[in-house]
Amino acid sequence: MADSSGKVDKKVKKEYNKGRKEKPLDKGEWTKSMEKRLIYFDYAATTSLDNEVLEKMLPYYKENYGNADSLHAFGRKAQTAVDVARDKVAELIGAKPSEIYFTSGGTESDNWAVLGGAYACKKRGKTHILASQIEHHAVLSAMERLEKEGFDVEYIPVNAGGRVEINEVEKRIKPNTGLVAVMKANNETGAIQPVEEIAKLCKDRGILCFSDCVQYVPHRNLDVNELGADMVAFSSHKFHGPKGCGVLYIKKGVSIEKLVAGGEQERGMRGGTLNVPAVVGLAYALELCFKNNQQREERILALRKKFLDKVLGLEGVSLNGSFEQDEESLPSIFNLRFDGVENTSFLYNMDLNGVAVASGSACASASLKPSHVLTAMGLSEGQAKNSIRFSIGKDTTEEEIEFVAEKCAEILQKIRAKK
Ligand code: PLP
């Protein structure tokens, strides 16, 4: 790798050239290619597929490619793999296998919980649905749909730290409240929500409680019994598993409407041929994730500290949200405000330097609208547009932390000098 003076480690260069079929790179070309290395600070958007996970998946693409619903030997092999994966996921999160439903990802799981939950509540005369203001668009869009269909939807505010306060939930509950949706960790700020308390409140009043744990599961080991929610969603590509595969946990005894109509898959609750390789990959990725979460969290906490010590020392830089206590946020996601600097321009300059960061949720990054999460926390639209989400993960190195912190300083200076 090139050092700060551009010098290249001879051993690394030799290894690199050994792998090249064409003519070896000369020194100038090498330095240029190293400058082009990419740094990924967008783990909350997605993660790379773990090699070991891919290895587990491959046989289900190539040799055991049967449809899990077929009765012949090919189908039985696929079905066995799905059964093993379901048992594994259930064991890891403290659930029963019959409470695990495989879906196409976080968005489908969120949609199913909110819409399917609300439709079931309506049958019992309960049409008031609550969700926090900072939910992912997969929940908020479902809420908008419910509103158009005549449901009474209401949003729970958050405090300046980006957290839902329990009294704000309690005071909104009505006799016809059917469902409360509050995510466990926010995808833009990392703020952790008091879902355990909210679930208890709901249970005491016979209200369904749903928690989107898509960002939480990659960092903390989830136990659905401790969480207490009736439904929980998570998505494999956030923890180094394959894209397009997720889970909706539905607690035994909780009845919701099905959304995806088709065959009798997933015990008649979700039609569609199961993506067997992805299901196998999800279960294995979750196992690896839970095995390493605690140790990884400590490392990431130290990396975050190093980064913030450097960047928060720069003029006009502040943290959106607060995490005086580490329990209140995931160390892997943090949101910074760079006064007077448009996030689009900051992102563009970071990208020119090979650094991938985000202005917020990947699903909303094409939109020029300010983040609904940050404005819910009391930031002005202008402040929200000056904000950047950084998300780090298992492969982030100290060297990258230093490089990105340096680039923050350079880019700020460059953009501000132009004004
Ligand atoms: N919920 C949260 C909190 C997310 O961060 C995301 C993705 O960014 C989703 C849901 C949607 O998940 P998926 O990308 O698997 O559809």
XYZ file of C-alpha atoms and ligand atoms in Angstrom:
435
model
C 0.000 0.000 0.000
C 1.201 3.554 -0.697
C 2.254 5.605 2.324
C 1.516 9.306 2.718
C 4.523 10.230 0.563
C 3.222 8.015 -2.206
C 5.898 5.318 -1.647
C 4.725 1.788 -2.286
C 5.436 -1.210 -0.090
C 7.511 -3.464 -2.403
C 6.070 -6.696 -0.997
C 2.482 -5.566 -1.519
C 3.284 -4.374 -5.023
C 4.912 -7.730 -5.880
C 1.836 -9.619 -4.637
C -0.460 -7.337 -6.593
C 1.538 -7.747 -9.790
C 1.684 -11.530 -9.327
C -2.100 -11.623 -9.600
C -2.153 -9.580 -12.796
C -2.233 -11.390 -16.111
C -1.143 -8.341 -18.122
C 2.140 -6.482 -17.869
C 3.032 -5.442 -14.277
C 2.182 -1.876 -13.259
C 5.053 0.583 -13.153
C 5.513 2.843 -10.120
C 3.448 5.757 -11.459
C 0.551 3.528 -12.471
C 0.646 1.776 -9.110
C 0.470 5.007 -7.126
C -2.426 6.195 -9.273
C -4.340 2.960 -8.730
C -3.777 3.145 -4.972
C -5.071 6.687 -4.888
C -8.184 5.275 -6.470
C -8.818 2.768 -3.694
C -12.321 3.118 -2.371
C -13.232 3.567 1.279
C -16.650 2.413 2.358
C -18.326 4.387 5.148
C -21.876 3.430 4.170
C -22.466 0.144 6.009
C -25.971 1.216 6.971
C -26.919 1.210 3.266
C -25.612 -2.281 2.659
C -22.626 -4.543 3.334
C -20.451 -6.884 1.281
C -21.389 -10.556 1.122
C -19.155 -12.548 3.457
C -17.040 -15.151 1.600
C -17.993 -17.921 4.018
C -21.666 -17.077 3.525
C -21.275 -17.231 -0.236
C -19.641 -20.661 0.094
C -22.688 -21.925 2.011
C -25.035 -20.512 -0.630
C -23.342 -21.740 -3.797
C -24.462 -25.407 -3.664
C -28.081 -24.206 -3.611
C -27.576 -22.375 -6.892
C -25.652 -25.129 -8.630
C -26.340 -28.678 -7.407
C -29.270 -28.447 -5.001
C -31.264 -25.957 -6.998
C -34.646 -27.543 -6.406
C -37.817 -25.658 -5.578
C -38.425 -26.108 -1.853
C -42.073 -26.916 -2.598
C -41.358 -29.762 -5.021
C -41.988 -33.223 -3.674
C -39.059 -34.940 -5.424
C -35.512 -35.347 -4.126
C -34.347 -31.963 -5.452
C -37.205 -30.237 -3.682
C -36.691 -32.183 -0.475
C -33.039 -31.142 -0.307
C -34.017 -27.495 -0.742
C -36.781 -27.830 1.853
C -34.371 -29.394 4.334
C -31.982 -26.459 3.856
C -34.843 -24.012 4.506
C -35.898 -25.941 7.623
C -32.348 -25.889 8.980
C -32.075 -22.144 8.258
C -35.428 -21.437 9.928
C -34.420 -23.427 13.033
C -31.102 -21.569 13.187
C -32.668 -18.095 12.875
C -35.293 -18.977 15.473
C -32.688 -20.276 17.919
C -30.507 -17.185 17.472
C -33.283 -14.703 18.249
C -35.033 -16.783 20.918
C -38.095 -17.570 18.784
C -39.873 -20.720 17.639
C -39.284 -21.859 14.036
C -43.013 -21.440 13.335
C -42.680 -17.739 14.191
C -40.113 -17.072 11.423
C -41.292 -15.979 7.956
C -38.784 -15.440 5.156
C -39.428 -12.415 2.938
C -37.665 -10.474 0.190
C -36.049 -8.072 2.690
C -36.622 -5.282 5.186
C -39.052 -3.363 2.995
C -41.396 -6.308 2.506
C -41.206 -7.253 6.183
C -42.018 -3.652 7.212
C -44.878 -3.401 4.711
C -46.310 -6.724 5.807
C -46.165 -5.923 9.515
C -47.757 -2.472 9.152
C -50.346 -3.188 6.446
C -51.072 -6.797 7.411
C -51.191 -5.795 11.080
C -53.502 -2.827 10.421
C -55.902 -4.854 8.236
C -56.204 -7.481 10.965
C -56.833 -4.745 13.572
C -59.567 -3.219 11.408
C -61.494 -6.479 11.583
C -61.560 -5.992 15.355
C -62.739 -2.386 14.951
C -59.327 -0.851 15.690
C -58.306 1.651 13.045
C -55.944 3.987 14.897
C -52.324 3.243 13.940
C -49.244 4.855 15.492
C -45.697 5.016 14.137
C -42.708 7.113 15.124
C -41.800 10.071 12.917
C -38.342 8.636 12.291
C -39.356 5.283 10.817
C -37.833 4.085 7.559
C -39.772 4.909 4.383
C -40.835 1.252 4.190
C -42.986 1.926 7.281
C -43.907 5.536 6.483
C -45.108 4.703 2.958
C -47.266 1.913 4.371
C -48.690 4.427 6.866
C -49.520 6.836 4.012
C -51.324 4.014 2.254
C -53.349 3.256 5.372
C -54.300 6.918 5.669
C -55.577 6.947 2.075
C -57.593 3.837 2.897
C -59.328 5.645 5.754
C -57.251 4.586 8.772
C -56.578 7.148 11.483
C -52.770 7.329 11.373
C -50.726 9.326 13.843
C -47.012 9.926 14.318
C -45.009 9.850 17.543
C -42.442 12.670 17.809
C -38.827 12.275 18.960
C -36.699 14.447 21.229
C -33.624 16.411 20.105
C -31.498 13.297 20.651
C -33.639 11.424 18.120
C -35.366 9.207 20.680
C -39.020 8.396 21.203
C -40.121 9.138 24.766
C -42.497 6.669 26.333
C -44.947 9.338 27.568
C -45.329 10.544 23.959
C -46.532 7.067 23.036
C -48.752 6.685 26.076
C -50.603 9.955 25.590
C -51.471 9.106 21.974
C -53.040 5.752 22.726
C -56.812 5.657 22.146
C -59.390 2.937 22.800
C -59.251 2.020 19.088
C -55.447 1.977 18.733
C -54.560 -1.261 16.976
C -50.842 -1.090 16.194
C -47.732 0.823 17.295
C -44.597 0.755 15.116
C -41.288 1.949 16.562
C -37.921 0.936 15.130
C -35.209 -0.334 17.477
C -32.307 1.661 15.981
C -32.522 4.537 13.557
C -30.784 4.210 10.198
C -29.674 7.860 10.005
C -28.514 8.596 13.550
C -28.045 5.178 15.171
C -30.322 6.293 18.058
C -31.686 3.311 19.976
C -35.359 3.382 20.901
C -37.012 2.133 24.119
C -38.964 -0.603 22.342
C -38.992 -2.879 25.415
C -40.992 -0.270 27.360
C -43.250 0.508 24.395
C -43.957 -3.202 23.862
C -44.929 -3.556 27.521
C -47.261 -0.600 27.282
C -48.893 -2.143 24.198
C -49.170 -5.612 25.731
C -50.991 -4.242 28.784
C -53.544 -2.616 26.453
C -53.957 -5.399 23.859
C -52.231 -3.371 21.118
C -49.922 -4.929 18.516
C -46.326 -3.724 18.669
C -43.995 -3.878 15.664
C -40.299 -3.064 15.663
C -38.104 -2.619 12.592
C -34.764 -4.058 13.763
C -33.061 -3.833 10.367
C -30.214 -1.633 11.690
C -30.120 -3.081 15.203
C -29.587 -6.765 14.394
C -26.251 -6.220 12.569
C -24.770 -4.805 15.793
C -26.524 -6.205 18.847
C -27.782 -9.729 19.475
C -31.532 -9.603 19.398
C -33.699 -11.647 21.745
C -37.343 -11.273 20.784
C -38.473 -12.269 24.281
C -36.485 -9.461 25.878
C -37.675 -7.004 23.238
C -41.287 -8.048 23.744
C -42.605 -6.831 20.361
C -45.211 -8.928 18.556
C -43.504 -8.494 15.203
C -39.878 -7.843 14.316
C -38.256 -7.220 10.915
C -34.665 -7.604 9.769
C -32.773 -7.833 6.502
C -29.832 -10.018 5.532
C -27.806 -7.581 3.401
C -27.183 -5.345 6.430
C -25.113 -8.073 8.120
C -22.963 -9.395 5.265
C -25.628 -11.737 3.957
C -27.255 -11.733 0.517
C -29.492 -8.931 -0.727
C -33.196 -9.528 -1.290
C -33.848 -11.673 1.765
C -35.313 -10.799 5.145
C -37.335 -12.051 8.059
C -40.572 -11.109 9.687
C -40.924 -12.640 13.134
C -44.580 -12.927 14.092
C -45.187 -14.033 17.649
C -47.306 -17.154 18.122
C -50.957 -16.229 18.568
C -50.636 -12.914 16.692
C -52.749 -12.910 13.586
C -52.093 -10.531 10.688
C -53.374 -10.451 7.103
C -51.221 -11.878 4.353
C -50.006 -9.463 1.668
C -48.255 -11.534 -0.987
C -50.870 -13.810 -2.446
C -49.825 -16.915 -4.340
C -48.956 -20.455 -3.361
C -49.055 -21.970 0.068
C -45.449 -21.089 0.903
C -44.525 -19.915 4.400
C -47.418 -21.817 5.943
C -49.858 -20.160 3.558
C -48.902 -16.679 4.769
C -46.579 -15.493 1.991
C -46.812 -16.743 -1.576
C -43.805 -17.075 -3.875
C -41.002 -19.561 -4.468
C -38.484 -19.197 -1.671
C -35.035 -17.906 -2.530
C -33.328 -20.952 -1.001
C -29.679 -19.863 -1.449
C -30.486 -16.492 0.124
C -32.367 -18.077 3.033
C -29.382 -20.365 3.679
C -27.050 -17.330 3.445
C -29.200 -15.223 5.767
C -29.146 -17.841 8.519
C -25.404 -18.358 8.303
C -24.667 -14.616 8.109
C -26.819 -14.075 11.208
C -24.918 -16.777 13.072
C -21.571 -15.164 12.201
C -22.918 -11.737 13.063
C -24.146 -12.748 16.531
C -20.904 -14.600 17.224
C -18.892 -11.445 16.568
C -21.228 -8.608 17.551
C -19.872 -7.901 21.006
C -16.201 -7.943 20.096
C -16.868 -5.910 16.955
C -18.887 -3.330 18.854
C -15.923 -2.582 21.136
C -13.640 -2.067 18.143
C -16.163 0.123 16.336
C -16.711 2.184 19.483
C -12.976 2.955 19.600
C -12.961 3.823 15.887
C -15.924 6.162 16.289
C -14.216 7.901 19.184
C -11.050 8.400 17.168
C -13.015 9.818 14.232
C -15.191 12.132 16.317
C -12.235 13.392 18.356
C -10.706 14.591 15.116
C -13.744 15.817 13.195
C -15.728 17.456 16.003
C -12.646 19.597 16.652
C -13.096 21.270 13.255
C -14.895 24.596 13.088
C -18.633 24.475 12.477
C -18.978 20.691 12.836
C -21.494 19.167 15.238
C -23.119 15.883 16.018
C -26.812 15.432 15.228
C -28.381 13.629 18.154
C -26.573 12.739 21.297
C -25.007 9.699 22.791
C -23.801 10.582 26.239
C -24.431 6.970 27.111
C -23.289 4.415 24.572
C -26.410 2.384 25.251
C -28.395 5.125 23.553
C -26.921 4.689 20.103
C -25.214 2.249 17.786
C -21.539 3.245 17.511
C -21.522 2.266 13.851
C -23.878 5.052 12.686
C -23.373 8.743 13.378
C -24.661 11.876 11.764
C -22.634 15.073 11.505
C -23.577 18.600 10.527
C -21.116 20.760 8.590
C -22.368 24.343 8.885
C -22.745 26.133 5.576
C -21.854 23.065 3.497
C -24.487 21.441 1.287
C -24.411 17.682 1.793
C -24.646 17.037 -1.961
C -21.444 18.989 -2.500
C -19.758 17.280 0.467
C -20.776 13.844 -0.842
C -19.516 14.655 -4.316
C -16.126 15.749 -2.969
C -15.876 12.685 -0.738
C -16.680 10.492 -3.735
C -13.936 12.215 -5.763
C -11.588 11.114 -2.975
C -12.899 7.556 -3.149
C -14.894 7.800 0.086
C -18.484 6.526 0.173
C -20.718 8.288 2.716
C -24.429 9.177 2.567
C -26.778 12.063 3.142
C -29.237 9.682 4.796
C -31.157 6.570 3.911
C -30.003 5.015 0.611
C -33.652 4.722 -0.475
C -34.054 8.500 -0.212
C -30.628 9.554 -1.471
C -31.914 10.388 -4.937
C -34.350 12.836 -3.356
C -33.338 16.404 -2.624
C -35.742 16.587 0.306
C -34.172 17.192 3.728
C -34.081 14.154 5.998
C -37.401 13.549 7.794
C -35.407 12.084 10.698
C -33.300 15.186 11.259
C -36.200 17.618 10.875
C -38.190 15.503 13.368
C -35.306 16.080 15.801
C -35.789 19.835 15.443
C -33.166 20.682 12.831
C -34.109 23.288 10.252
C -34.335 22.168 6.611
C -31.073 23.997 5.965
C -29.302 22.235 8.833
C -30.631 18.885 7.641
C -29.189 19.604 4.191
C -25.800 20.276 5.818
C -25.774 16.812 7.373
C -24.006 13.595 6.477
C -24.477 10.038 7.741
C -21.289 8.076 8.368
C -21.618 4.358 8.954
C -18.693 2.083 9.667
C -18.405 -1.646 10.128
C -16.391 -4.797 10.493
C -13.769 -4.016 7.840
C -13.206 -0.357 8.757
C -9.571 0.281 9.679
C -7.833 2.945 11.780
C -6.013 4.052 8.653
C -9.353 4.660 6.917
C -10.656 6.578 9.922
C -7.640 8.879 9.767
C -7.879 9.288 6.005
C -11.600 10.164 6.046
C -11.148 12.574 8.980
C -8.382 14.325 7.025
C -10.572 14.489 3.928
C -13.390 16.034 5.994
C -11.049 18.863 6.998
C -9.773 19.368 3.448
C -13.209 19.316 1.841
C -14.668 21.712 4.400
C -11.854 24.133 3.775
C -12.200 23.805 -0.001
C -15.987 24.332 -0.072
C -15.929 27.182 2.432
C -13.066 28.931 0.609
C -15.218 29.041 -2.556
C -17.976 30.977 -0.790
N -35.649 -0.465 7.652
C -34.501 0.167 7.914
C -34.297 0.786 9.255
C -33.512 0.255 6.941
O -32.378 0.895 7.210
C -33.740 -0.339 5.672
C -32.751 -0.236 4.591
O -31.948 0.658 4.546
C -34.950 -1.011 5.459
C -35.884 -1.049 6.467
C -35.251 -1.667 4.143
O -34.553 -2.886 4.031
P -34.277 -3.559 2.625
O -33.171 -2.770 1.989
O -33.857 -4.957 2.926
O -35.534 -3.516 1.834
